[in-house]
Each structure stands twice: as structure tokens, then as C-alpha cells.
Tab-separated table of C-alpha atoms in Angstrom:
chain	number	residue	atom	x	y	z
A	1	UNK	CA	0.000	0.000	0.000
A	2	UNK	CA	1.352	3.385	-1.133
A	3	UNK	CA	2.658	6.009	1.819
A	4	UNK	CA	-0.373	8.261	1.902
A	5	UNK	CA	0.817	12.550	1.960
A	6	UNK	CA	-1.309	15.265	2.438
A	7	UNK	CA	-1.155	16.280	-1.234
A	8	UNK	CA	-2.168	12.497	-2.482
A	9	UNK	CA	-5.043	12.838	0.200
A	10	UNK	CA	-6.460	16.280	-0.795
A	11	UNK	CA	-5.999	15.019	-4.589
A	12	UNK	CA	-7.770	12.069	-3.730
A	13	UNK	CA	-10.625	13.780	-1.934
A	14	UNK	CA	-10.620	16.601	-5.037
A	15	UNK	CA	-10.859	13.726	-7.761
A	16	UNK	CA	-13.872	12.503	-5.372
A	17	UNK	CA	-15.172	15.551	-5.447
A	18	UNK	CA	-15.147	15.923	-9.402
A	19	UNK	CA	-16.521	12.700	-9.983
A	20	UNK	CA	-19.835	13.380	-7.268
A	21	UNK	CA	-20.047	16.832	-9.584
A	22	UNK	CA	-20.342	15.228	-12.519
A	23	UNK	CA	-22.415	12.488	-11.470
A	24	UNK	CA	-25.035	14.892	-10.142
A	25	UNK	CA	-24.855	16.368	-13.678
A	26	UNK	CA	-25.802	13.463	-15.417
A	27	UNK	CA	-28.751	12.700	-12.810
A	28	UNK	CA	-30.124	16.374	-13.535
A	29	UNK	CA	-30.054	15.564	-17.832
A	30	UNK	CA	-31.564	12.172	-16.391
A	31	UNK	CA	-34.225	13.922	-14.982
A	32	UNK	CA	-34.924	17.018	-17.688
A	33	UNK	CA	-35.002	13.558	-19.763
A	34	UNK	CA	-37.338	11.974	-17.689
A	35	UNK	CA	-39.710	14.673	-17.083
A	36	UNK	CA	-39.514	15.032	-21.682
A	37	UNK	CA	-40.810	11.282	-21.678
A	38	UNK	CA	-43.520	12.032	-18.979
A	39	UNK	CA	-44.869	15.603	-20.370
A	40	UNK	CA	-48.882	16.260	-20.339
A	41	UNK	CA	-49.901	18.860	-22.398
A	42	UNK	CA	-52.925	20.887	-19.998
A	43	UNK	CA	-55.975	19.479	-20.890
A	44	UNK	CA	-55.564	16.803	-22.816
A	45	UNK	CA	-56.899	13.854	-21.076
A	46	UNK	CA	-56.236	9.645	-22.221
A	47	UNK	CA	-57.415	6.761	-20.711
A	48	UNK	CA	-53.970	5.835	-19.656
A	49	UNK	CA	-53.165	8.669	-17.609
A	50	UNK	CA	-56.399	7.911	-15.580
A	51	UNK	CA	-57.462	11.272	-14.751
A	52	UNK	CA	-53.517	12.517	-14.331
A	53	UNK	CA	-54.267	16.222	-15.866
A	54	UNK	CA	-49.910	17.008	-15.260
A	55	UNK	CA	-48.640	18.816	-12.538
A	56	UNK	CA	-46.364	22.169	-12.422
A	57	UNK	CA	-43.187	21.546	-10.497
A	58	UNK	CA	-41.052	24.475	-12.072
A	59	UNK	CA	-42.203	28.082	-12.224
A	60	UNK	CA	-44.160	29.260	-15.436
A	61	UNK	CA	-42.975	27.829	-18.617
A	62	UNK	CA	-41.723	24.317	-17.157
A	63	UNK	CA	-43.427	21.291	-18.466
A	64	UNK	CA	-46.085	20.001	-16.787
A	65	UNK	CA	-45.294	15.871	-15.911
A	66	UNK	CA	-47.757	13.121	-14.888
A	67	UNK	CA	-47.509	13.970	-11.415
A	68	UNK	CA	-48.151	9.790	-10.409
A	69	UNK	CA	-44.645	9.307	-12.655
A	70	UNK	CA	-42.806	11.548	-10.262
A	71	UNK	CA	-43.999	9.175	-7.284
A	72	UNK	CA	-42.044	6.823	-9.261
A	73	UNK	CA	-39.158	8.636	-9.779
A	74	UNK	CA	-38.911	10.124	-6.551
A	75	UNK	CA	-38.700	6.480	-5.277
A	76	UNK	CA	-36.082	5.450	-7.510
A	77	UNK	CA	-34.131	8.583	-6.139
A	78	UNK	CA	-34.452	6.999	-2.683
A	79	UNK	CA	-36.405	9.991	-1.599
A	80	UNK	CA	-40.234	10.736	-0.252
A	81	UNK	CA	-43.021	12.413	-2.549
A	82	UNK	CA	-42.176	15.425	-1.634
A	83	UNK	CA	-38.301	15.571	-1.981
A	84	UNK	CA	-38.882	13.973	-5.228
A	85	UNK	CA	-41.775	16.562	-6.245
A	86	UNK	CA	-38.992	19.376	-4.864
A	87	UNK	CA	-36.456	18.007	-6.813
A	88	UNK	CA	-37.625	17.563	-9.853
A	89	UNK	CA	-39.229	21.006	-9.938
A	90	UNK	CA	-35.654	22.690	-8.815
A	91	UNK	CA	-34.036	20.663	-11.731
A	92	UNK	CA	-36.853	21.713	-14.830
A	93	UNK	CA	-36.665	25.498	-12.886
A	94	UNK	CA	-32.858	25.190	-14.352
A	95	UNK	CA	-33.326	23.569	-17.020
A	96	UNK	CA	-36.498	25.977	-18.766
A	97	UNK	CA	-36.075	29.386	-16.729
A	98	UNK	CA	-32.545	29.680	-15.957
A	99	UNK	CA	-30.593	28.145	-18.869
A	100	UNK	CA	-27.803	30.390	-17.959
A	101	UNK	CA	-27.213	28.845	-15.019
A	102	UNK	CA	-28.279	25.544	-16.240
A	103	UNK	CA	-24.675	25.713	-18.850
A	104	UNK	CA	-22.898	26.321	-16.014
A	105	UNK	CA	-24.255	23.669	-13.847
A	106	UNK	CA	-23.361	21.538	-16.811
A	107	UNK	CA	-20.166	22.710	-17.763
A	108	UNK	CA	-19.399	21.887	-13.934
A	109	UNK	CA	-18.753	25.599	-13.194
A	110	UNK	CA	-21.443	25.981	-10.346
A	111	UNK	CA	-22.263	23.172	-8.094
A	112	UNK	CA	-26.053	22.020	-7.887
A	113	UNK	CA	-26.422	23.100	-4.403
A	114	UNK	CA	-26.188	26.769	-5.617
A	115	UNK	CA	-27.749	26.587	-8.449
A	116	UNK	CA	-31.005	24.696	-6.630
A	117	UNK	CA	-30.639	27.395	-3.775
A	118	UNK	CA	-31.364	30.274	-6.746
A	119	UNK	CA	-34.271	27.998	-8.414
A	120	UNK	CA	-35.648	27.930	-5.545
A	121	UNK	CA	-35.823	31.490	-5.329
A	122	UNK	CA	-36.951	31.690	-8.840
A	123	UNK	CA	-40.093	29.528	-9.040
A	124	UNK	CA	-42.478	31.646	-7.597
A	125	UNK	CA	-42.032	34.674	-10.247
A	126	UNK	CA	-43.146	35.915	-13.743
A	127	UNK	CA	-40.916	34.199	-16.270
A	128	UNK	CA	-39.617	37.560	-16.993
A	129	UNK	CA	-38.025	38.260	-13.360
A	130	UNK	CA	-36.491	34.838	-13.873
A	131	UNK	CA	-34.830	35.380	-16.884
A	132	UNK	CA	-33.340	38.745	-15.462
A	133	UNK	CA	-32.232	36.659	-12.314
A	134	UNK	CA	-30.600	34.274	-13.947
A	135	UNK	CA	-29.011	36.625	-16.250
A	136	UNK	CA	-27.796	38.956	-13.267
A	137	UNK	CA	-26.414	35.764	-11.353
A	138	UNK	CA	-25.123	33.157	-13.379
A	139	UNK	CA	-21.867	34.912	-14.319
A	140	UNK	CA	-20.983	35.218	-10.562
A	141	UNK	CA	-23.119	32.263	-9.293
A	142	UNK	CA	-19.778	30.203	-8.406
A	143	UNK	CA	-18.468	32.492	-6.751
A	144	UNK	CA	-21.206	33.469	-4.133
A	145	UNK	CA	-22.013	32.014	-0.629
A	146	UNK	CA	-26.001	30.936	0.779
A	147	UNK	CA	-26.375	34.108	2.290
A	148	UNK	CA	-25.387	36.330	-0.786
A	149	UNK	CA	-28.021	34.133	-2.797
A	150	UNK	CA	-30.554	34.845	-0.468
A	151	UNK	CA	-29.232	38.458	0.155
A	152	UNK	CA	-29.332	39.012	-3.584
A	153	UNK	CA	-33.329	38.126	-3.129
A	154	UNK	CA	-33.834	40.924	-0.435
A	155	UNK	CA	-31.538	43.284	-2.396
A	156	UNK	CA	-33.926	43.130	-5.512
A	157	UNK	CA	-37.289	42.920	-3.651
A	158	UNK	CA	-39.083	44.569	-5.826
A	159	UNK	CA	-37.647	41.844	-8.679
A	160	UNK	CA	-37.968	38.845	-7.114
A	161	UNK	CA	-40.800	38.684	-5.038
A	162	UNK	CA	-40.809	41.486	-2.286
């Protein structure tokens, strides 16, 4: 077994770190792929979907999914109805309203946790306000901390919900 040093350690932990990244990347084009497969279009109602009119996870402009198919999905993420629901509807908020960030998220420049933190913030608001939050923020998204997400909210009250 090899001498272990704190450089081989850190490098270790770093290439650990890389590999979770990107492996949350591809579960996030999973999903967006996922929720393309399971799309309702509002009002249209088939015998197979048994009543299942879609449900909006995202904000505005997200596609609507069977909502009994996230049930399904949530338990195949090991997580309840309601993490799965939350989940999903952080991931198609990236993916439809905040594309900007989305690329980054991709391209590994911004981890999910921040990038979930702003869609979170984002949902609630006119697809308009989104796109001018996620235009504002992605550039700089990396390099802010929890509080300056949320403190970017209060800042533009009047844009994002205040």
C-alpha cells in the first residue's frame, strides 16, 4: 500500500469531489429527460393517464409531468413524494427558466447546491423576473455564498418577489 501525503489525500478527496459533480450532472439531464418522456400537455386527457391532468413543479414555462410518474421517480431517487416533487421542480426550474445557469451547472462551473438554492428562489415569479435573475447571477453564481443568494433576493425585492 502506497505512503499516503497530504497532497495524495487532498488530490484524492478533489478527484472525489469531481466525480460526485459530474455524477449529479448526469442525474439532472436524467431527470430534464425523464420529465420530456412524462410531459402532459394541460388538458388533454387519455385513458392511460387515468385522470392525471400534469402537474407544475417548475415556475411558469416548465413542463407540466404526470404527477403519479414523479412518485415513481422520486422512489427510484431513494427519496419521499415530496423531496422527489422538490427536486424535480428545482431541476426543470434550471433547465427551462434559468438556462444560464443551467450551462454552467453543466459545464461543472457551479455546483447544484447553488444553483437549486437560486431555483428555488426563482419559481415563484413571472418568467420575466427569472430570466433577469438568472441573467444577473449566473456569471458570478460560483463564486457566491447561501447568504449572498438569499441576500441578492432581499436586495432586488421589488424583482424577485418582495
Amino acid at each position: 500500500m502506497p505512503e499516503t501525503t497530504t497532497a495524495t489525500a487532498i488530490a484524492a478527496v478533489r478527484d472525489a469531489q469531481d466525480a460526485v459533480a459530474a455524477a449529479e450532472v448526469v442525474s439532472l439531464q436524467a431527470v430534464v429527460a425523464w420529465a420530456v418522456e412524462h410531459r402532459v400537455e394541460l388538458g388533454v386527457v387519455t385513458p392511460e393517464s387515468f385522470g392525471d391532468n400534469g402537474v407544475l413543479l417548475g415556475g411558469v414555462g416548465c413542463p407540466l409531468v404526470c404527477e403519479f410518474d414523479v412518485y415513481d421517480l422520486a422512489a427510484t431517487l431513494g427519496m419521499s413524494s415530496d423531496a422527489g416533487c422538490n427536486f424535480v421542480g428545482k431541476t426543470l426550474e434550471l433547465r427551462y427558466r434559468l438556462p444560464k445557469t443551467w450551462e454552467r451547472v453543466v459545464a461543472l462551473q457551479v455546483p447544484k447546491w447553488k444553483a437549486f438554492r437560486l431555483a428555488e428562489l426563482t419559481m415563484n415569479l413571472t418568467y420575466e423576473a427569472a430570466t433577469y435573475i438568472d441573467q444577473m447571477l449566473a456569471p458570478v453564481l460560483h463564486s457566491c455564498t447561501y447568504a449572498q443568494i438569499d441576500h441578492g433576493r432581499a436586495r432586488e425585492g421589488v424583482i424577485i418577489g418582495g
